[in-house]
Amino acid sequence: GGGRGGGGEGGASHLAGEGSCGRRRVAVAKHLCGAATDFALRAVADAENGDGPAMSGVMIATCCHHRCSWGAYVAREFLREAGVDEDSFRLLTAISSWATSTVAGGGGAGGGAGG
């Protein structure tokens, strides 16, 4: 059926898979810790270069940004152009969980809600 997309241009109607004989491919991942998000994005990009229908959508719920690594990060060139080098990246990933820390004494704003 037609998509009832709530938001985004054209809603979900673009997922109909036109031109692919009704076949669709969607990547969905939850709780991809640190560099796993980057590895998943690489896998999606590699899949796009292979056989089969084009990717209709990608949904990734990230977590554990403090576990990201410069070597695995897929957009290093983008960050370099924005003035972010490897040391700055390490700092940013280290402090990314400060506001969500649920560790006793962590001072986070998470209010103790588990993840």
XYZ file of C-alpha atoms in Angstrom:
115
model
C 0.000 0.000 0.000
C 0.867 3.653 -0.132
C 2.949 5.143 2.622
C 1.423 7.507 5.140
C 4.786 9.118 5.816
C 4.711 11.607 8.615
C 7.485 14.002 7.790
C 10.107 14.239 5.163
C 9.486 15.108 1.574
C 7.110 12.630 -0.019
C 6.597 10.625 3.165
C 7.294 6.918 2.797
C 5.887 6.637 -0.731
C 9.425 6.401 -2.154
C 9.735 2.967 -0.486
C 7.411 1.452 -3.080
C 10.426 0.090 -4.925
C 9.460 1.331 -8.363
C 11.726 -0.036 -11.044
C 12.853 -2.983 -8.938
C 10.024 -5.429 -9.715
C 8.448 -4.719 -6.332
C 11.572 -5.759 -4.404
C 12.913 -3.489 -1.693
C 15.979 -3.453 0.457
C 16.058 -1.627 3.788
C 18.837 -1.652 6.376
C 17.703 -1.470 10.004
C 19.999 -1.591 13.017
C 19.533 -0.865 16.708
C 22.131 -0.197 19.395
C 25.160 -0.045 17.144
C 27.910 0.672 19.638
C 30.632 3.097 18.622
C 32.347 2.076 15.408
C 29.663 -0.508 14.593
C 27.620 2.336 13.086
C 30.490 3.170 10.747
C 30.913 -0.487 9.806
C 27.172 -0.724 9.063
C 27.314 2.373 6.857
C 30.219 0.835 4.929
C 28.235 -2.391 4.496
C 25.243 -0.433 3.177
C 27.492 1.450 0.736
C 29.049 -1.832 -0.419
C 25.585 -3.351 -0.873
C 24.610 -0.428 -3.075
C 27.485 -1.315 -5.403
C 26.364 -4.943 -5.674
C 23.536 -6.708 -7.443
C 19.920 -6.393 -6.442
C 17.506 -3.537 -5.923
C 18.697 -0.189 -4.681
C 18.544 0.492 -0.953
C 15.150 2.007 -0.183
C 16.044 3.230 3.277
C 18.463 3.072 6.170
C 17.483 3.378 9.830
C 20.212 3.251 12.467
C 19.828 3.847 16.203
C 23.287 4.748 17.447
C 24.694 4.571 20.936
C 27.971 4.573 22.817
C 29.509 7.468 20.907
C 32.397 7.379 23.377
C 33.404 4.070 21.779
C 33.843 5.553 18.292
C 37.327 5.446 16.833
C 39.023 7.757 14.355
C 40.252 4.819 12.262
C 36.756 3.383 11.797
C 34.931 6.688 11.374
C 33.595 7.017 7.814
C 33.567 10.817 7.497
C 37.103 11.754 8.531
C 37.600 14.010 5.512
C 34.398 15.908 6.334
C 35.615 16.458 9.890
C 39.070 17.538 8.719
C 37.457 20.139 6.455
C 35.513 21.367 9.502
C 38.748 21.687 11.484
C 38.333 18.547 13.588
C 41.519 16.487 13.799
C 42.083 13.088 15.430
C 42.808 14.556 18.876
C 39.667 16.719 18.752
C 37.663 13.696 17.639
C 38.887 11.715 20.656
C 37.911 14.572 22.949
C 34.456 14.908 21.377
C 33.752 11.198 21.661
C 35.017 11.146 25.254
C 32.685 13.932 26.363
C 29.700 12.831 24.266
C 28.254 10.740 27.080
C 28.617 13.300 29.874
C 25.000 14.457 29.648
C 23.634 10.923 29.473
C 25.792 9.134 32.039
C 23.801 7.051 34.508
C 26.838 6.038 36.546
C 26.568 7.105 40.182
C 28.366 10.411 40.567
C 28.515 10.887 36.800
C 26.675 14.173 37.064
C 24.682 13.363 33.962
C 21.236 14.640 33.160
C 20.007 11.133 32.423
C 18.229 10.910 35.774
C 19.263 7.291 36.196
C 17.208 6.003 33.273
C 18.847 2.926 31.814
C 19.679 2.591 28.134
